[in-house]
Amino acid sequence: MDSWGILNVDTAAAAISRDDMTSSFRRKQTMTIEKLPDKVLLNIFSYLSHREICRMATVCKRWRMVAYDTKLWTHVSLRPEISGLHVGSLESLLALISIRFGPSLRYIELPIELITHTVLHELAAKCPNLTHMLLDFSTAMQLHDFSEMQAFPTKLRYLCICLSEVIFMEGFMRKIYNFINGLEILHLIGTYEKVEEEEEEIYEVINVHKLKSATPNLRVINLYGINFVDDSHIDAFSSNCIQLECLAVNFCNKVTGSTMKTLFQRSRRLTCLLMHGCSLQSSNVMQVEWEKSSIQELDVTATDLSTECLIDMLTRIPGLRFLSAGQINGFNDSVLKAWMEAGTARNLVALDVDASDNLSDEALHRFLSRHGGALHGLALAGMPHITDQLWQSVLSLLTNAKILIMGTQERLGVNIHVDQLMDGIANSCPNLERLELRWDPENLRFSDKSQKAIDILRVKCLKLKCLVLSDGRYYEIVKANFERADRTTVVRTSTNCRVSNYYLLSNYKDLIFN
């Protein structure tokens, strides 16, 4: 029988299926990374570190062209210990500045061996949009000769200088004073972490009194761990920087607070004062006219202020949002009670009373019952008597919490029921971003149902960026759980990471260095 012109359904279906397979195979053949447009490849490379981008440049000529696109080189660190990038010679760096960085460069970090007048001249000439610079002199034993330096980047908003213990900076600073009057953010980083027990002679390696005259527009000043900084330097900056909003003098242990009253009288815009580890004297702090100040964020951790001083200060500050007052024996129940009764804690969003052994769990419970709902950050770590029982009782109040820090590294006589705690956190704190549990691994009691509690935390706290635990069996379980869900960077050990309420500071991004 002649079947010409008659539709055979089976034959047609087979033909369609064969065509689909052929076209599918063709599509699979064409969908390789080689076929991606340069624009897409550039976007992919933007998620890589510069060290990885340099590795990609060795794959082929096309990838090399994409890797060297100036759009990928807007923020550059040339400190090997930070970024893994090392420039072998000044000639290579000068070529990079001209060809690869150019007008796209916004931020650069230079180690001591690359801080020369020729490099700075080239940056000034070829990188007109450079606004952020870090100069690391911390390992310097000798400065380069800057006598011929005639130019320096003029649009800098942010300058960070890592100081040396023994090298005087005036020869360099004298050359840049005329170029930095537009600075808004200044970091001077000392050698606090390198100081040994037997302190040697202290040198004032940078002239703060001259520097303040060259930088009248500063909003944020961070003097970190500088062993020669004292109250006179704070007084110097406050006399010339009328736009000052944030002053940080953490670990400057010569600061006693003797010029704080003058500081607040001059700096009416000052909203943030960080004095962690300073040698504050209660009498100096009590002289400040707190009720007239604009202060909103205050760190007096490890300052040994008296109970009387703390009560006087906290009951007079009208708009305090952020308080860090850990490691102070004088911070006790009477301070919390007076603060509550004065009503000046009504704007509080962050509280850190780390290692305040004289605070009872009853007083903390009363305070959190009233103010817990407004808190975005709460740190009650370093206190053996504050266990999971208090946390379980207040978690339902902490509905707006973004940061929680709990536990102590001391071995306890009781166990912490971590499954119930995780479950409570997951159900009460949907906005949680950072969580740290400092309890010793031996004190964490968990069961076969741990995976369920961790699952609930992972699923309900979708904004969680960082979960810090002491290294041990429970850490391994939690890390494996998050890794299976492709969230590999969330879980970390307390050896490598510490959570802080500082993320909630209004000037946090400006205060970041290193």
Coordinates of C-alpha atoms in Angstrom, one line a residue:
M1 CA 0.0 0.0 0.0
D2 CA 1.3 3.4 -0.9
S3 CA 1.7 5.5 2.2
W4 CA 3.1 8.6 0.5
G5 CA 1.4 11.7 1.9
I6 CA -0.1 9.9 4.8
L7 CA 1.0 11.1 8.2
N8 CA 2.7 8.4 10.3
V9 CA 2.5 9.6 13.9
D10 CA 5.2 7.3 15.2
T11 CA 7.7 8.3 12.4
A12 CA 7.0 12.0 13.0
A13 CA 7.4 11.7 16.7
A14 CA 10.7 9.9 16.3
A15 CA 11.9 12.6 13.9
I16 CA 10.9 15.4 16.3
S17 CA 12.7 13.7 19.2
R18 CA 15.8 13.2 17.0
D19 CA 15.8 16.9 16.1
D20 CA 15.4 17.9 19.7
M21 CA 18.3 15.8 20.7
T22 CA 20.4 17.2 17.9
S23 CA 19.6 20.8 18.8
S24 CA 20.1 20.1 22.5
F25 CA 23.5 18.6 21.8
R26 CA 24.3 21.6 19.6
R27 CA 23.3 24.0 22.5
K28 CA 25.5 22.0 24.9
Q29 CA 28.4 22.4 22.5
T30 CA 28.0 26.1 22.3
M31 CA 27.4 26.8 26.0
T32 CA 31.1 26.9 27.1
I33 CA 32.9 29.6 29.1
E34 CA 34.8 30.5 25.9
K35 CA 31.6 31.8 24.3
L36 CA 30.8 34.2 27.2
P37 CA 31.0 37.9 26.2
D38 CA 33.9 39.9 27.7
K39 CA 31.3 41.9 29.7
V40 CA 30.1 38.7 31.5
L41 CA 33.6 37.4 32.1
L42 CA 34.6 40.8 33.6
N43 CA 31.6 40.6 35.9
I44 CA 32.7 37.1 37.0
F45 CA 36.3 38.2 37.6
S46 CA 35.0 41.1 39.8
Y47 CA 34.2 38.5 42.5
L48 CA 37.7 37.2 42.6
S49 CA 40.7 38.5 44.7
H50 CA 43.5 40.2 42.8
R51 CA 45.7 37.3 43.4
E52 CA 43.2 35.0 41.7
I53 CA 42.7 37.5 38.9
C54 CA 46.5 37.4 38.2
R55 CA 46.3 33.6 38.0
M56 CA 43.4 33.9 35.5
A57 CA 45.5 36.1 33.4
T58 CA 47.8 33.2 32.6
V59 CA 45.1 31.1 31.1
C60 CA 44.9 32.7 27.6
K61 CA 45.3 36.0 25.8
R62 CA 41.6 36.9 26.0
W63 CA 41.5 36.2 29.7
R64 CA 44.6 38.3 30.2
M65 CA 43.0 41.2 28.4
V66 CA 39.9 40.9 30.7
A67 CA 42.0 40.5 33.8
Y68 CA 43.9 43.7 33.1
D69 CA 40.8 45.8 32.6
T70 CA 41.1 48.9 34.8
K71 CA 37.6 48.3 36.2
L72 CA 38.9 45.3 38.2
W73 CA 41.7 47.4 39.8
T74 CA 39.8 50.2 41.6
H75 CA 40.8 49.0 45.1
V76 CA 44.4 47.6 45.4
S77 CA 46.5 46.4 48.3
L78 CA 50.2 45.9 47.5
R79 CA 51.0 44.6 51.0
P80 CA 51.8 40.9 50.5
E81 CA 50.7 39.9 54.0
I82 CA 47.3 41.4 53.4
S83 CA 46.5 40.7 49.7
G84 CA 49.2 38.3 48.6
L85 CA 50.2 40.7 45.9
H86 CA 53.9 41.8 45.7
V87 CA 55.5 44.1 43.2
G88 CA 59.1 43.2 42.5
S89 CA 60.4 46.6 41.5
L90 CA 59.5 50.3 41.5
E91 CA 59.7 50.3 37.7
S92 CA 57.0 47.6 37.6
L93 CA 54.8 49.6 39.9
L94 CA 55.2 52.8 37.9
A95 CA 54.1 50.9 34.8
L96 CA 51.1 49.4 36.6
I97 CA 50.0 52.9 37.8
S98 CA 50.1 54.3 34.3
I99 CA 48.6 51.4 32.4
R100 CA 46.5 49.2 34.7
F101 CA 45.3 51.6 37.5
G102 CA 44.9 55.0 35.9
P103 CA 41.7 57.0 36.5
S104 CA 39.9 54.0 37.8
L105 CA 41.9 53.7 41.0
R106 CA 40.1 54.7 44.1
Y107 CA 41.9 53.0 47.0
I108 CA 45.5 51.8 47.4
E109 CA 47.7 50.3 50.1
L110 CA 51.5 50.7 49.9
P111 CA 54.2 49.0 52.0
I112 CA 57.3 50.9 53.2
E113 CA 59.5 49.7 50.3
L114 CA 57.0 51.2 47.7
I115 CA 56.5 54.6 49.4
T116 CA 58.9 56.8 47.4
H117 CA 58.5 60.3 45.9
T118 CA 58.4 58.9 42.4
V119 CA 55.5 56.5 43.2
L120 CA 53.6 59.2 44.9
H121 CA 54.3 61.6 42.0
E122 CA 52.9 59.0 39.5
L123 CA 49.8 58.4 41.6
A124 CA 49.2 62.1 41.8
A125 CA 49.6 62.5 38.0
K126 CA 47.9 59.3 36.7
C127 CA 45.2 58.6 39.3
P128 CA 43.0 61.7 39.6
N129 CA 40.2 59.8 41.3
L130 CA 42.3 58.3 44.1
T131 CA 40.4 59.1 47.4
H132 CA 41.6 56.5 49.9
M133 CA 45.2 55.7 50.7
L134 CA 47.0 53.5 53.3
L135 CA 50.8 54.0 53.9
D136 CA 52.4 51.3 56.0
F137 CA 55.5 52.5 57.8
S138 CA 55.2 50.0 60.6
T139 CA 58.2 47.8 59.7
A140 CA 60.4 50.8 58.6
M141 CA 63.9 51.1 60.0
Q142 CA 64.7 54.0 57.6
L143 CA 62.7 56.3 55.4
H144 CA 63.3 57.0 51.7
D145 CA 64.5 60.5 50.8
F146 CA 61.5 62.8 50.2
S147 CA 63.5 66.0 49.7
E148 CA 62.5 66.1 46.0
M149 CA 58.9 65.3 46.5
Q150 CA 56.7 68.0 44.9
A151 CA 53.4 66.3 44.4
F152 CA 50.9 64.1 46.3
P153 CA 47.3 62.9 45.6
T154 CA 45.1 65.9 46.2
K155 CA 41.6 64.4 46.4
L156 CA 42.2 62.1 49.4
R157 CA 39.2 61.8 51.7
Y158 CA 40.7 58.9 53.7
L159 CA 44.3 58.5 54.9
C160 CA 45.6 55.7 57.1
I161 CA 49.3 55.8 58.3
C162 CA 50.7 52.8 60.1
L163 CA 53.4 54.3 62.3
S164 CA 56.9 52.9 63.1
E165 CA 58.1 52.7 66.7
V166 CA 61.4 54.4 65.9
I167 CA 61.2 56.3 62.6
F168 CA 60.3 60.0 62.8
M169 CA 57.8 61.0 60.2
E170 CA 58.2 64.7 60.0
G171 CA 60.5 64.7 56.9
F172 CA 57.7 63.0 55.0
M173 CA 54.7 64.7 56.6
R174 CA 56.2 68.2 56.0
K175 CA 56.0 67.4 52.2
I176 CA 52.3 66.4 52.2
Y177 CA 50.7 69.0 54.6
N178 CA 49.7 71.2 51.6
F179 CA 47.9 68.4 49.8
I180 CA 45.7 66.9 52.5
N181 CA 43.5 69.7 53.7
G182 CA 40.5 67.9 52.1
L183 CA 40.9 64.9 54.4
E184 CA 37.7 63.7 56.2
I185 CA 38.9 60.5 57.7
L186 CA 42.3 60.0 59.4
H187 CA 43.8 56.8 60.9
L188 CA 47.1 56.8 62.8
I189 CA 47.8 53.2 63.8
G190 CA 50.4 52.6 66.5
T191 CA 52.3 49.5 67.6
Y192 CA 50.2 48.6 70.6
E193 CA 50.1 44.9 69.6
K194 CA 53.9 44.7 69.3
V195 CA 54.7 46.2 72.7
E196 CA 56.7 43.9 75.0
E197 CA 56.4 43.7 78.7
E198 CA 59.6 45.7 79.2
E199 CA 58.8 49.0 77.5
E200 CA 61.6 50.8 75.9
E201 CA 61.9 54.6 75.4
I202 CA 58.8 56.1 73.8
Y203 CA 59.2 58.4 70.8
E204 CA 56.7 60.9 69.4
V205 CA 57.2 59.8 65.8
I206 CA 54.6 62.1 64.3
N207 CA 53.9 65.7 65.1
V208 CA 50.1 65.7 65.8
H209 CA 50.1 69.4 66.6
K210 CA 51.3 70.3 63.1
L211 CA 49.1 67.6 61.5
K212 CA 45.9 69.1 63.0
S213 CA 46.6 72.4 61.4
A214 CA 46.8 70.8 57.9
T215 CA 43.5 68.8 58.3
P216 CA 40.7 71.2 59.4
N217 CA 37.9 69.2 57.7
L218 CA 38.3 65.9 59.6
R219 CA 35.0 64.1 60.5
V220 CA 36.5 60.9 61.8
I221 CA 39.8 60.5 63.7
N222 CA 41.1 57.1 64.8
L223 CA 44.3 57.0 66.9
Y224 CA 44.8 53.3 67.6
G225 CA 47.3 51.9 70.1
I226 CA 49.7 54.8 69.9
N227 CA 51.9 54.8 73.0
F228 CA 52.7 58.5 73.0
V229 CA 49.2 59.9 72.4
D230 CA 47.8 61.7 75.5
D231 CA 45.1 64.3 76.3
S232 CA 47.1 67.2 74.7
H233 CA 46.8 65.5 71.3
I234 CA 43.0 65.2 71.7
D235 CA 42.9 68.9 72.7
A236 CA 45.0 69.8 69.6
F237 CA 42.6 68.1 67.2
S238 CA 39.5 69.5 68.9
S239 CA 40.9 73.0 68.6
N240 CA 41.0 72.9 64.8
C241 CA 38.5 70.2 63.7
I242 CA 35.1 71.8 64.2
Q243 CA 33.4 69.1 62.0
L244 CA 34.5 66.2 64.2
E245 CA 31.8 63.5 64.5
C246 CA 33.8 60.5 65.7
L247 CA 36.9 60.2 67.8
A248 CA 38.5 56.8 68.6
V249 CA 41.5 56.6 70.9
N250 CA 41.3 52.9 71.7
F251 CA 44.4 51.5 73.5
C252 CA 46.0 54.9 73.9
N253 CA 46.8 54.3 77.6
K254 CA 48.2 57.7 78.3
V255 CA 44.7 59.3 77.8
T256 CA 43.2 60.2 81.2
G257 CA 40.3 62.3 80.0
S258 CA 41.6 65.6 81.4
T259 CA 40.6 67.5 78.2
M260 CA 37.2 65.7 77.6
K261 CA 35.2 68.7 79.0
T262 CA 36.9 71.0 76.5
L263 CA 36.5 68.4 73.7
F264 CA 32.7 68.4 74.1
Q265 CA 32.5 72.2 74.4
R266 CA 34.4 72.6 71.1
S267 CA 33.1 69.7 69.1
R268 CA 29.3 70.1 69.2
R269 CA 28.9 67.5 66.4
L270 CA 30.7 64.8 68.2
T271 CA 28.4 61.8 68.4
C272 CA 30.9 58.9 68.8
L273 CA 33.7 58.6 71.4
L274 CA 35.6 55.3 71.6
M275 CA 38.1 55.0 74.6
H276 CA 38.6 51.3 75.0
G277 CA 41.6 50.6 77.3
C278 CA 42.4 54.3 78.1
S279 CA 43.5 55.3 81.6
L280 CA 40.4 57.4 82.3
Q281 CA 40.1 59.1 85.7
S282 CA 36.6 59.2 87.1
S283 CA 37.0 62.8 88.3
N284 CA 37.8 63.9 84.7
V285 CA 34.8 62.1 83.2
M286 CA 32.4 63.6 85.8
Q287 CA 33.4 67.1 84.8
V288 CA 32.0 66.7 81.3
E289 CA 28.7 68.5 80.6
W290 CA 27.1 65.3 79.3
E291 CA 23.6 66.6 79.2
K292 CA 24.7 69.3 76.7
S293 CA 26.6 66.9 74.5
S294 CA 25.4 65.2 71.3
I295 CA 27.1 61.9 72.2
Q296 CA 25.2 58.8 71.0
E297 CA 28.0 56.1 70.9
L298 CA 30.4 55.5 73.8
D299 CA 33.0 52.9 74.5
V300 CA 34.6 53.0 78.0
T301 CA 35.6 49.3 78.1
A302 CA 38.4 48.4 80.5
T303 CA 38.7 52.0 81.8
D304 CA 38.3 51.2 85.5
L305 CA 35.7 54.0 86.1
S306 CA 34.0 54.0 89.5
T307 CA 30.3 53.2 90.1
E308 CA 29.6 56.8 91.1
C309 CA 31.1 58.0 87.8
L310 CA 29.2 55.5 85.7
I311 CA 25.9 56.5 87.3
D312 CA 26.6 60.2 87.0
M313 CA 27.5 59.8 83.3
L314 CA 24.8 57.4 82.2
T315 CA 22.0 59.3 83.9
R316 CA 23.1 62.6 82.2
I317 CA 23.6 61.5 78.6
P318 CA 20.2 62.1 77.0
G319 CA 20.4 60.2 73.6
L320 CA 22.8 57.3 74.1
R321 CA 22.4 54.6 71.4
F322 CA 25.5 52.5 71.8
L323 CA 27.3 51.6 75.1
S324 CA 30.3 49.4 75.5
A325 CA 31.3 49.2 79.2
G326 CA 32.8 45.8 79.7
Q327 CA 35.6 44.7 82.1
I328 CA 34.7 47.4 84.6
N329 CA 34.4 46.3 88.3
G330 CA 32.3 49.4 89.0
F331 CA 29.6 48.5 86.6
N332 CA 27.1 46.8 88.9
D333 CA 23.4 46.4 89.6
S334 CA 23.1 49.9 91.1
V335 CA 24.3 51.4 87.8
L336 CA 21.7 49.5 85.8
K337 CA 19.0 50.5 88.3
A338 CA 19.9 54.2 88.3
W339 CA 20.1 54.2 84.5
M340 CA 16.7 52.7 84.1
E341 CA 15.1 55.0 86.6
A342 CA 16.6 58.1 84.9
G343 CA 15.0 57.0 81.6
T344 CA 18.1 57.9 79.6
A345 CA 18.4 54.3 78.2
R346 CA 15.3 54.7 76.1
N347 CA 17.2 55.1 72.8
L348 CA 19.7 52.3 73.4
V349 CA 20.2 49.9 70.5
A350 CA 23.5 48.3 71.5
L351 CA 24.9 47.1 74.9
D352 CA 28.2 45.4 75.7
V353 CA 28.9 44.6 79.3
D354 CA 31.5 41.9 78.6
A355 CA 33.2 40.4 81.8
S356 CA 31.1 42.5 84.2
D357 CA 31.2 40.1 87.1
N358 CA 29.4 42.4 89.5
L359 CA 26.2 42.4 87.4
S360 CA 23.6 39.9 88.6
D361 CA 21.3 37.9 86.2
E362 CA 18.3 39.4 88.0
A363 CA 19.3 43.0 87.3
L364 CA 20.1 42.1 83.7
H365 CA 16.7 40.4 83.3
R366 CA 14.9 43.5 84.7
F367 CA 16.8 45.8 82.3
L368 CA 16.3 43.6 79.3
S369 CA 12.6 43.2 80.1
R370 CA 12.3 47.0 79.6
H371 CA 14.8 47.7 76.9
G372 CA 15.4 44.3 75.2
G373 CA 12.9 44.9 72.4
A374 CA 14.8 47.9 71.0
L375 CA 18.3 46.2 71.1
H376 CA 20.1 45.4 67.9
G377 CA 23.2 44.2 69.6
L378 CA 23.7 42.5 73.0
A379 CA 27.0 41.2 74.4
L380 CA 26.8 39.4 77.8
A381 CA 30.0 37.3 77.4
G382 CA 32.8 36.6 79.9
M383 CA 30.5 36.1 82.9
P384 CA 30.4 32.5 84.3
H385 CA 27.1 33.1 86.2
I386 CA 25.3 34.1 83.0
T387 CA 24.3 30.8 81.5
D388 CA 21.7 29.6 78.9
Q389 CA 19.0 30.0 81.5
L390 CA 19.0 33.8 81.4
W391 CA 19.3 33.8 77.6
Q392 CA 16.3 31.4 77.3
S393 CA 14.3 33.7 79.4
V394 CA 15.1 36.9 77.5
L395 CA 15.3 35.6 73.9
S396 CA 11.6 36.2 73.2
L397 CA 12.2 39.9 74.0
L398 CA 15.2 40.3 71.6
T399 CA 13.1 40.3 68.4
N400 CA 15.2 43.0 66.7
A401 CA 18.6 41.6 67.6
K402 CA 21.2 41.5 64.8
I403 CA 24.2 40.7 67.0
L404 CA 24.3 38.4 70.0
I405 CA 27.5 37.5 72.0
M406 CA 27.2 35.0 74.9
G407 CA 29.2 32.5 76.9
T408 CA 32.6 32.4 78.7
Q409 CA 35.8 30.5 77.9
E410 CA 36.1 29.4 81.5
R411 CA 35.2 25.8 82.2
L412 CA 31.8 25.8 84.0
G413 CA 30.4 23.4 86.6
V414 CA 27.1 23.3 84.6
N415 CA 26.3 22.3 81.0
I416 CA 24.8 24.5 78.4
H417 CA 21.9 23.0 76.5
V418 CA 22.9 24.3 73.2
D419 CA 20.1 22.7 71.1
Q420 CA 17.4 24.5 73.0
L421 CA 19.4 27.7 72.8
M422 CA 19.8 27.5 69.1
D423 CA 16.1 26.7 68.7
G424 CA 15.2 29.7 70.8
I425 CA 17.5 32.0 68.9
A426 CA 16.1 30.8 65.5
N427 CA 12.4 31.4 66.6
S428 CA 13.0 34.7 68.3
C429 CA 15.6 36.5 66.3
P430 CA 14.8 36.4 62.5
N431 CA 17.0 39.4 61.8
L432 CA 20.1 37.9 63.4
E433 CA 23.3 38.6 61.4
R434 CA 26.1 37.7 63.8
L435 CA 26.2 35.2 66.7
E436 CA 29.1 34.2 68.9
L437 CA 29.0 31.4 71.6
R438 CA 32.2 31.5 73.7
W439 CA 31.4 28.6 76.0
D440 CA 34.1 25.9 76.3
P441 CA 33.3 22.9 74.0
E442 CA 33.3 20.6 77.0
N443 CA 30.3 22.6 78.5
L444 CA 28.1 22.3 75.4
R445 CA 25.5 19.6 75.8
F446 CA 23.9 18.5 72.6
S447 CA 22.1 15.4 71.2
D448 CA 21.2 13.5 68.1
K449 CA 18.6 16.2 67.5
S450 CA 21.2 18.8 67.1
Q451 CA 21.0 18.8 63.3
K452 CA 17.3 19.7 63.5
A453 CA 18.0 22.7 65.7
I454 CA 20.9 23.8 63.4
D455 CA 18.6 23.4 60.4
I456 CA 16.0 25.6 62.0
L457 CA 18.6 28.3 62.8
R458 CA 20.0 28.2 59.2
V459 CA 16.6 28.3 57.6
K460 CA 15.0 31.0 59.8
C461 CA 18.0 33.3 60.2
L462 CA 18.7 33.8 56.5
K463 CA 20.6 37.0 57.2
L464 CA 23.2 35.2 59.3
K465 CA 26.7 36.2 58.1
C466 CA 28.8 34.9 60.9
L467 CA 28.5 32.2 63.6
V468 CA 31.5 31.9 65.9
L469 CA 32.1 28.8 68.1
S470 CA 35.0 27.5 70.1
D471 CA 36.8 24.8 68.2
G472 CA 35.4 21.3 69.1
R473 CA 32.9 18.6 68.2
Y474 CA 29.9 20.9 68.1
Y475 CA 31.7 23.4 65.9
E476 CA 32.4 20.6 63.4
I477 CA 28.8 19.5 63.4
V478 CA 27.5 23.1 62.8
K479 CA 30.1 23.8 60.1
A480 CA 29.3 20.6 58.2
N481 CA 25.6 21.5 58.3
F482 CA 26.1 25.0 56.8
E483 CA 28.6 23.7 54.2
R484 CA 26.0 21.1 53.0
A485 CA 23.7 24.1 52.4
D486 CA 26.4 25.9 50.4
R487 CA 27.0 28.5 53.1
T488 CA 30.6 27.8 53.6
T489 CA 31.8 31.2 55.0
V490 CA 29.3 31.5 57.9
V491 CA 30.7 29.2 60.6
R492 CA 34.1 30.2 62.1
T493 CA 36.2 29.4 65.2
S494 CA 36.8 31.9 68.0
T495 CA 40.6 31.5 67.3
N496 CA 40.2 33.3 63.9
C497 CA 37.2 35.5 64.5
R498 CA 35.5 37.6 67.2
V499 CA 32.1 39.3 67.0
S500 CA 31.6 42.8 68.2
N501 CA 28.8 45.4 68.5
Y502 CA 31.1 47.8 66.6
Y503 CA 29.3 46.8 63.4
L504 CA 26.4 48.9 64.6
L505 CA 28.4 52.1 64.9
S506 CA 27.1 54.8 62.5
N507 CA 30.7 55.5 61.3
Y508 CA 31.7 51.8 61.2
K509 CA 32.8 51.8 57.6
D510 CA 34.9 54.9 58.1
L511 CA 36.6 53.3 61.1
I512 CA 37.8 50.1 59.3
F513 CA 41.5 49.9 58.8
N514 CA 43.9 47.0 57.9

